[in-house]
Amino acid sequence: MSDRMRDPRSVLKLLVLLALTIGLVVLQPVAADRSSAAWLLVPPLALAFNFAVSGWIVLLSKVLRIRPPTPDCGISSGELRLYEALGVRVFKRFLRSGWYGSIWGPALGKSAKAASLEVLAADMRSAEIAHAIAFALVCLFSLFVLTTGRWSAAFWLVLCNILINAYPVMLQRYNRHRIFKALD
C-alpha cells in the first residue's frame, strides 16, 4: 500500500467517491421518473454527479501519474481582475475553511521553498487540467440532458459544474500566477 493511500484523508476521499458513484447508479432511475416527486432529487444528484466526474478524473490522473508541463503562467492582468470580480477569493476562503477544507482542501504551509513552490505549481496545473476536462464532460452531458427535455436537471448540472469545476480552474490559474510571481 502506498504512503498516499495510508493517509486517512485519501481513504476518506476514495470512500466518498465510491459512495457517490453507487448512489448515482441506484438513484438515477428514480430521478428519471417524471411522475413522482423525483424532482426533489435533481439538485443533490447534479451535485453528486459533478463531484463524481471530477473525483474520478482526478483519481485517474494521479493513478496514471499524468504530470503536465508547467509552462510560464501567461495570465494577463485582465484575466486576474475577471477572476477577482467573479469572487475567486471568496471561493478560496470557502475551500480552506470548515469541514470542506479539512477533507478536500490542500494542506499548504505558511512558508515554502522555491523547489516546493515549483512542485505546487505542477500540482495546480494537474488539478486545473482535471477540472477543465470534468467541466467539458459535464457540459456535454448537460447538453444531452437538455435534449431530453429535462430543463431543470440541465440547469442544476450546469450550476453545480460552475461551482465544482469552473471555479477550481480559475482558482488554480489565479494561484499559479501568484506562485510564478513569487518565483521571479
Coordinates of N, CA and C in Angstrom, one line a residue:
M1 N 0.9 -1.2 0.0 CA 0.0 0.0 0.0 C 0.9 1.2 0.0
S2 N 0.6 2.2 -0.9 CA 1.4 3.4 -1.0 C 1.2 4.3 0.2
D3 N 2.2 5.1 0.5 CA 2.1 6.1 1.6 C 0.8 7.0 1.4
R4 N 0.5 7.3 0.1 CA -0.6 8.2 -0.2 C -1.9 7.6 0.3
M5 N -2.1 6.2 0.1 CA -3.3 5.6 0.4 C -3.4 5.3 1.9
R6 N -2.3 5.4 2.6 CA -2.4 5.2 4.1 C -2.9 6.5 4.8
D7 N -2.8 7.6 4.1 CA -3.4 8.8 4.6 C -4.9 8.7 4.8
P8 N -5.4 8.9 6.0 CA -6.8 8.8 6.2 C -7.7 9.7 5.3
R9 N -7.2 10.9 4.9 CA -7.9 11.8 4.1 C -8.1 11.1 2.7
S10 N -7.0 10.5 2.2 CA -7.1 9.8 0.9 C -8.1 8.7 0.9
V11 N -8.1 7.9 1.9 CA -9.0 6.8 2.0 C -10.5 7.4 2.1
L12 N -10.7 8.4 2.9 CA -12.0 9.0 3.0 C -12.5 9.6 1.7
K13 N -11.6 10.2 0.9 CA -11.9 10.7 -0.4 C -12.4 9.6 -1.3
L14 N -11.6 8.5 -1.3 CA -12.0 7.4 -2.2 C -13.3 6.8 -1.7
L15 N -13.6 6.6 -0.5 CA -14.8 6.1 0.0 C -16.0 7.0 -0.4
V16 N -15.8 8.3 -0.2 CA -16.9 9.3 -0.6 C -17.1 9.1 -2.1
L17 N -16.1 9.1 -2.9 CA -16.2 8.9 -4.3 C -17.0 7.7 -4.7
L18 N -16.6 6.6 -4.1 CA -17.3 5.3 -4.4 C -18.8 5.4 -4.0
A19 N -19.1 6.0 -2.8 CA -20.4 6.1 -2.3 C -21.3 7.0 -3.3
L20 N -20.7 8.1 -3.8 CA -21.3 9.0 -4.7 C -21.7 8.2 -6.0
T21 N -20.7 7.5 -6.5 CA -20.9 6.7 -7.7 C -22.0 5.7 -7.6
I22 N -22.0 4.9 -6.5 CA -23.0 3.9 -6.2 C -24.4 4.6 -6.0
G23 N -24.4 5.7 -5.3 CA -25.7 6.4 -5.1 C -26.3 6.9 -6.4
L24 N -25.4 7.4 -7.3 CA -25.9 7.8 -8.6 C -26.5 6.7 -9.4
V25 N -25.8 5.6 -9.4 CA -26.3 4.4 -10.1 C -27.7 4.0 -9.6
V26 N -27.8 3.9 -8.3 CA -29.0 3.5 -7.6 C -30.2 4.5 -7.8
L27 N -29.9 5.8 -7.7 CA -30.9 6.8 -7.7 C -31.3 7.3 -9.1
Q28 N -30.5 7.1 -10.1 CA -30.7 7.6 -11.4 C -32.1 7.2 -11.9
P29 N -32.5 5.9 -11.8 CA -33.9 5.6 -12.4 C -35.0 6.3 -11.6
V30 N -34.8 6.5 -10.3 CA -35.9 7.2 -9.6 C -35.9 8.7 -10.0
A31 N -34.8 9.3 -10.2 CA -34.8 10.7 -10.6 C -35.3 10.9 -12.1
A32 N -35.2 9.9 -12.9 CA -35.7 10.0 -14.3 C -37.2 9.8 -14.3
D33 N -37.8 9.4 -13.3 CA -39.3 9.3 -13.2 C -39.9 10.6 -13.1
R34 N -40.6 11.0 -14.1 CA -41.2 12.4 -14.1 C -42.6 12.4 -13.4
S35 N -43.1 11.3 -13.1 CA -44.5 11.3 -12.5 C -44.5 11.4 -11.0
S36 N -43.3 11.4 -10.4 CA -43.3 11.4 -8.9 C -42.6 12.7 -8.4
A37 N -42.3 12.7 -7.2 CA -41.6 13.9 -6.6 C -40.1 13.8 -6.8
A38 N -39.7 13.0 -7.8 CA -38.3 12.8 -8.0 C -37.5 14.1 -8.3
W39 N -38.3 15.2 -8.7 CA -37.6 16.4 -9.0 C -36.9 17.0 -7.8
L40 N -37.3 16.5 -6.6 CA -36.5 16.9 -5.4 C -35.1 16.3 -5.3
L41 N -34.9 15.3 -6.1 CA -33.6 14.6 -6.1 C -32.6 15.3 -7.1
V42 N -33.2 16.1 -8.0 CA -32.3 16.7 -9.1 C -31.2 17.5 -8.6
P43 N -31.3 18.5 -7.7 CA -30.2 19.2 -7.2 C -29.1 18.4 -6.5
P44 N -29.4 17.5 -5.6 CA -28.4 16.7 -5.0 C -27.7 15.7 -5.9
L45 N -28.5 15.2 -6.9 CA -27.9 14.3 -7.9 C -27.0 15.1 -8.8
A46 N -27.3 16.3 -9.2 CA -26.5 17.1 -10.0 C -25.1 17.4 -9.3
L47 N -25.3 17.7 -8.0 CA -24.1 17.9 -7.2 C -23.2 16.7 -7.1
A48 N -23.8 15.6 -6.8 CA -23.1 14.3 -6.7 C -22.5 13.9 -8.0
F49 N -23.2 14.1 -9.1 CA -22.7 13.8 -10.5 C -21.4 14.6 -10.8
N50 N -21.5 15.9 -10.5 CA -20.3 16.7 -10.7 C -19.1 16.3 -9.8
F51 N -19.3 16.0 -8.6 CA -18.3 15.6 -7.7 C -17.7 14.2 -8.2
A52 N -18.6 13.3 -8.6 CA -18.1 12.0 -9.1 C -17.3 12.1 -10.3
V53 N -17.7 12.9 -11.3 CA -16.9 13.0 -12.5 C -15.6 13.7 -12.2
S54 N -15.6 14.8 -11.4 CA -14.3 15.4 -11.1 C -13.4 14.5 -10.3
G55 N -14.0 13.8 -9.3 CA -13.2 12.9 -8.5 C -12.6 11.8 -9.3
W56 N -13.3 11.1 -10.2 CA -12.7 10.1 -11.0 C -11.6 10.6 -11.9
I57 N -11.8 11.7 -12.5 CA -10.8 12.3 -13.4 C -9.5 12.6 -12.6
V58 N -9.7 13.2 -11.4 CA -8.5 13.5 -10.6 C -7.8 12.2 -10.1
L59 N -8.6 11.2 -9.7 CA -8.1 9.9 -9.3 C -7.3 9.3 -10.5
L60 N -7.9 9.2 -11.7 CA -7.2 8.6 -12.8 C -5.9 9.4 -13.1
S61 N -6.0 10.7 -13.0 CA -4.7 11.4 -13.4 C -3.6 11.1 -12.4
K62 N -4.0 10.9 -11.1 CA -3.0 10.5 -10.1 C -2.5 9.1 -10.2
V63 N -3.4 8.2 -10.6 CA -3.1 6.8 -10.7 C -2.2 6.6 -12.0
L64 N -2.5 7.3 -13.0 CA -1.7 7.3 -14.3 C -0.5 8.2 -14.2
R65 N -0.4 8.9 -13.1 CA 0.7 9.8 -12.9 C 0.9 10.8 -14.0
I66 N -0.2 11.4 -14.5 CA -0.1 12.4 -15.5 C 0.4 13.7 -14.9
R67 N 1.6 14.1 -15.4 CA 2.2 15.4 -14.9 C 2.4 16.3 -16.1
P68 N 1.5 17.2 -16.4 CA 1.7 18.1 -17.5 C 2.8 19.1 -17.2
P69 N 3.4 19.6 -18.3 CA 4.5 20.6 -18.1 C 3.9 21.8 -17.4
T70 N 4.7 22.5 -16.7 CA 4.3 23.8 -16.1 C 4.9 24.9 -16.8
P71 N 4.3 25.4 -17.9 CA 4.9 26.5 -18.6 C 4.7 27.8 -17.9
D72 N 5.3 28.9 -18.5 CA 5.1 30.2 -17.9 C 3.6 30.4 -17.8
C73 N 3.2 31.0 -16.7 CA 1.8 31.1 -16.3 C 1.0 31.8 -17.4
G74 N 1.4 32.9 -18.0 CA 0.8 33.5 -19.1 C -0.6 34.0 -18.8
I75 N -0.9 34.5 -17.6 CA -2.2 35.1 -17.3 C -2.1 36.6 -17.3
S76 N -3.0 37.2 -18.0 CA -3.0 38.6 -18.1 C -3.6 39.3 -16.9
S77 N -3.3 40.5 -16.7 CA -3.9 41.2 -15.5 C -5.4 41.4 -15.7
G78 N -5.9 41.4 -16.9 CA -7.3 41.5 -17.1 C -8.0 40.2 -16.7
E79 N -7.3 39.0 -17.0 CA -7.9 37.7 -16.5 C -7.9 37.7 -15.0
L80 N -6.9 38.1 -14.4 CA -6.8 38.1 -12.9 C -8.0 39.0 -12.3
R81 N -8.2 40.2 -12.9 CA -9.2 41.1 -12.4 C -10.6 40.4 -12.6
L82 N -10.8 39.7 -13.8 CA -12.0 39.0 -14.0 C -12.3 37.9 -12.9
Y83 N -11.2 37.2 -12.6 CA -11.4 36.1 -11.6 C -11.7 36.8 -10.2
E84 N -11.1 37.9 -9.9 CA -11.4 38.5 -8.6 C -12.8 39.1 -8.7
A85 N -13.3 39.6 -9.8 CA -14.7 40.1 -9.9 C -15.7 39.0 -9.8
L86 N -15.3 37.8 -10.2 CA -16.2 36.6 -10.1 C -16.2 36.0 -8.8
G87 N -15.3 36.5 -7.9 CA -15.3 36.0 -6.5 C -14.4 34.9 -6.2
V88 N -13.3 34.8 -6.9 CA -12.3 33.7 -6.7 C -11.7 33.7 -5.3
R89 N -11.6 34.8 -4.8 CA -11.0 34.9 -3.4 C -12.0 34.4 -2.4
V90 N -13.3 34.7 -2.6 CA -14.3 34.1 -1.7 C -14.4 32.6 -1.8
F91 N -14.3 32.1 -3.0 CA -14.3 30.7 -3.2 C -13.1 30.0 -2.5
K92 N -11.9 30.7 -2.6 CA -10.7 30.2 -2.0 C -10.9 30.1 -0.5
R93 N -11.5 31.1 0.1 CA -11.7 31.1 1.6 C -12.7 30.0 2.0
F94 N -13.7 29.7 1.2 CA -14.6 28.6 1.4 C -13.9 27.3 1.4
L95 N -13.0 27.1 0.4 CA -12.3 25.8 0.3 C -11.4 25.6 1.5
R96 N -10.8 26.6 2.0 CA -9.9 26.4 3.1 C -10.5 26.5 4.5
S97 N -11.8 26.6 4.6 CA -12.5 26.7 5.9 C -13.3 25.5 6.2
G98 N -13.6 25.4 7.4 CA -14.6 24.4 7.9 C -14.3 23.0 7.5
W99 N -15.4 22.2 7.4 CA -15.3 20.8 7.2 C -14.8 20.5 5.7
Y100 N -15.2 21.3 4.8 CA -14.8 21.1 3.4 C -13.2 21.2 3.3
G101 N -12.7 22.3 3.9 CA -11.2 22.5 3.8 C -10.5 21.4 4.5
S102 N -11.0 20.8 5.6 CA -10.3 19.8 6.3 C -10.3 18.5 5.6
I103 N -11.3 18.2 4.7 CA -11.3 17.0 4.0 C -10.7 17.1 2.6
W104 N -11.2 18.1 1.8 CA -10.8 18.2 0.4 C -9.7 19.3 0.1
G105 N -9.6 20.3 1.0 CA -8.7 21.4 0.7 C -7.2 21.0 0.8
P106 N -6.4 21.6 0.1 CA -4.9 21.3 0.2 C -4.3 21.7 1.5
A107 N -3.4 20.9 2.0 CA -2.7 21.2 3.3 C -1.5 22.0 2.9
L108 N -1.6 23.3 2.9 CA -0.5 24.2 2.5 C 0.1 24.8 3.7
G109 N 1.4 24.9 3.7 CA 2.1 25.5 4.8 C 2.2 27.0 4.6
K110 N 2.6 27.7 5.6 CA 2.7 29.2 5.5 C 4.0 29.6 4.7
S111 N 5.1 28.8 5.0 CA 6.3 29.1 4.3 C 6.6 28.0 3.3
A112 N 7.2 28.4 2.2 CA 7.5 27.4 1.1 C 8.8 27.8 0.5
K113 N 9.6 26.8 0.1 CA 10.8 27.0 -0.6 C 10.6 27.0 -2.1
A114 N 11.5 27.5 -2.8 CA 11.3 27.6 -4.3 C 11.0 26.2 -4.9
A115 N 11.7 25.2 -4.5 CA 11.5 23.9 -5.1 C 10.1 23.4 -4.8
S116 N 9.6 23.6 -3.6 CA 8.3 23.2 -3.2 C 7.2 24.0 -3.9
L117 N 7.5 25.3 -4.2 CA 6.6 26.1 -5.0 C 6.5 25.6 -6.4
E118 N 7.6 25.1 -7.0 CA 7.5 24.6 -8.3 C 6.7 23.3 -8.4
V119 N 6.9 22.4 -7.4 CA 6.1 21.2 -7.3 C 4.6 21.6 -7.1
L120 N 4.3 22.6 -6.3 CA 3.0 23.0 -6.0 C 2.3 23.6 -7.3
A121 N 3.1 24.3 -8.1 CA 2.6 24.8 -9.4 C 2.3 23.7 -10.3
A122 N 3.1 22.6 -10.3 CA 2.8 21.5 -11.2 C 1.6 20.8 -10.7
D123 N 1.4 20.6 -9.4 CA 0.2 20.0 -8.9 C -1.0 20.8 -9.3
M124 N -0.9 22.2 -9.2 CA -2.0 23.0 -9.5 C -2.4 22.9 -11.0
R125 N -1.4 22.8 -11.8 CA -1.6 22.6 -13.3 C -2.4 21.3 -13.5
S126 N -2.0 20.2 -12.8 CA -2.7 18.9 -13.0 C -4.1 19.1 -12.5
A127 N -4.4 19.7 -11.4 CA -5.7 19.9 -10.9 C -6.5 20.8 -11.9
E128 N -5.9 21.8 -12.5 CA -6.6 22.7 -13.4 C -7.0 21.9 -14.6
I129 N -6.1 21.0 -15.2 CA -6.5 20.2 -16.3 C -7.6 19.2 -16.0
A130 N -7.5 18.6 -14.8 CA -8.5 17.6 -14.5 C -9.9 18.3 -14.3
H131 N -9.9 19.4 -13.7 CA -11.2 20.1 -13.6 C -11.7 20.7 -14.9
A132 N -10.8 21.1 -15.8 CA -11.2 21.5 -17.1 C -11.8 20.4 -17.9
I133 N -11.2 19.2 -17.8 CA -11.8 18.0 -18.5 C -13.1 17.7 -17.9
A134 N -13.2 17.7 -16.6 CA -14.5 17.4 -16.0 C -15.6 18.4 -16.4
F135 N -15.2 19.7 -16.4 CA -16.1 20.7 -16.8 C -16.6 20.4 -18.2
A136 N -15.7 20.1 -19.2 CA -16.2 19.8 -20.5 C -17.1 18.6 -20.6
L137 N -16.8 17.5 -19.9 CA -17.6 16.3 -19.9 C -19.0 16.6 -19.3
V138 N -19.0 17.4 -18.2 CA -20.3 17.6 -17.6 C -21.1 18.6 -18.5
C139 N -20.5 19.5 -19.2 CA -21.2 20.4 -20.2 C -21.8 19.5 -21.3
L140 N -21.0 18.6 -21.8 CA -21.6 17.7 -22.8 C -22.8 16.9 -22.3
F141 N -22.6 16.4 -21.1 CA -23.7 15.6 -20.5 C -24.9 16.5 -20.3
S142 N -24.7 17.7 -19.9 CA -25.8 18.7 -19.7 C -26.5 19.0 -21.0
L143 N -25.8 19.1 -22.1 CA -26.4 19.3 -23.4 C -27.3 18.1 -23.7
F144 N -26.8 16.9 -23.4 CA -27.6 15.7 -23.7 C -28.9 15.7 -22.9
V145 N -28.8 16.0 -21.6 CA -29.9 16.1 -20.7 C -30.9 17.1 -21.2
L146 N -30.4 18.2 -21.7 CA -31.2 19.3 -22.3 C -32.0 18.8 -23.5
T147 N -31.4 18.0 -24.3 CA -32.1 17.5 -25.5 C -33.2 16.5 -25.1
T148 N -33.2 15.9 -23.9 CA -34.3 15.0 -23.5 C -35.4 15.8 -22.8
G149 N -35.3 17.1 -22.8 CA -36.4 18.0 -22.3 C -36.3 18.1 -20.8
R150 N -35.2 17.8 -20.1 CA -35.1 17.9 -18.7 C -34.4 19.2 -18.4
W151 N -35.1 20.3 -18.5 CA -34.5 21.6 -18.4 C -34.0 21.9 -16.9
S152 N -34.8 21.4 -16.0 CA -34.4 21.6 -14.6 C -33.1 20.8 -14.3
A153 N -33.0 19.6 -14.7 CA -31.8 18.8 -14.5 C -30.6 19.4 -15.2
A154 N -30.8 19.9 -16.4 CA -29.7 20.6 -17.1 C -29.2 21.8 -16.4
F155 N -30.2 22.6 -15.9 CA -29.8 23.8 -15.1 C -29.0 23.5 -13.9
W156 N -29.4 22.5 -13.1 CA -28.7 22.1 -11.9 C -27.3 21.5 -12.2
L157 N -27.2 20.8 -13.3 CA -25.9 20.2 -13.7 C -25.0 21.4 -14.0
V158 N -25.4 22.3 -14.8 CA -24.6 23.5 -15.2 C -24.2 24.3 -14.0
L159 N -25.1 24.6 -13.1 CA -24.8 25.4 -11.9 C -23.8 24.7 -11.0
C160 N -24.0 23.4 -10.8 CA -23.0 22.7 -10.0 C -21.7 22.6 -10.7
N161 N -21.7 22.4 -12.0 CA -20.5 22.3 -12.8 C -19.7 23.6 -12.7
I162 N -20.3 24.7 -12.6 CA -19.6 26.0 -12.5 C -18.9 26.1 -11.1
L163 N -19.7 25.6 -10.1 CA -19.1 25.7 -8.7 C -18.0 24.6 -8.5
I164 N -18.2 23.4 -9.1 CA -17.3 22.3 -8.8 C -16.1 22.2 -9.7
N165 N -16.3 22.8 -10.9 CA -15.2 22.7 -11.9 C -14.7 24.0 -12.4
A166 N -15.6 24.9 -12.8 CA -15.1 26.2 -13.4 C -14.4 27.0 -12.3
Y167 N -14.9 27.2 -11.1 CA -14.2 28.0 -10.1 C -12.9 27.3 -9.7
P168 N -12.8 26.0 -9.6 CA -11.4 25.5 -9.3 C -10.4 25.8 -10.4
V169 N -10.9 25.7 -11.6 CA -9.9 26.1 -12.7 C -9.4 27.5 -12.6
M170 N -10.4 28.4 -12.3 CA -10.0 29.8 -12.1 C -9.0 30.0 -10.9
L171 N -9.4 29.3 -9.9 CA -8.5 29.4 -8.6 C -7.1 28.8 -8.9
Q172 N -7.0 27.7 -9.6 CA -5.7 27.2 -9.9 C -4.9 28.1 -10.7
R173 N -5.5 28.7 -11.7 CA -4.8 29.7 -12.6 C -4.4 30.9 -11.7
Y174 N -5.3 31.4 -10.9 CA -5.1 32.6 -10.1 C -3.9 32.3 -9.1
N175 N -3.9 31.2 -8.5 CA -2.8 30.8 -7.5 C -1.5 30.5 -8.2
R176 N -1.5 29.9 -9.4 CA -0.3 29.7 -10.1 C 0.4 31.0 -10.5
H177 N -0.4 31.9 -10.9 CA 0.1 33.2 -11.2 C 0.9 33.8 -10.0
R178 N 0.3 33.7 -8.9 CA 0.9 34.2 -7.6 C 2.2 33.5 -7.4
I179 N 2.2 32.2 -7.6 CA 3.5 31.4 -7.4 C 4.6 31.8 -8.4
F180 N 4.2 31.9 -9.6 CA 5.2 32.4 -10.6 C 5.7 33.7 -10.3
K181 N 4.9 34.6 -9.8 CA 5.3 35.9 -9.4 C 6.3 35.9 -8.2
A182 N 6.0 34.9 -7.3 CA 6.9 34.8 -6.1 C 8.3 34.1 -6.5
L183 N 8.2 33.3 -7.6 CA 9.5 32.7 -8.0 C 10.4 33.6 -8.8
D184 N 9.8 34.7 -9.4 CA 10.6 35.6 -10.2 C 11.5 36.4 -9.4

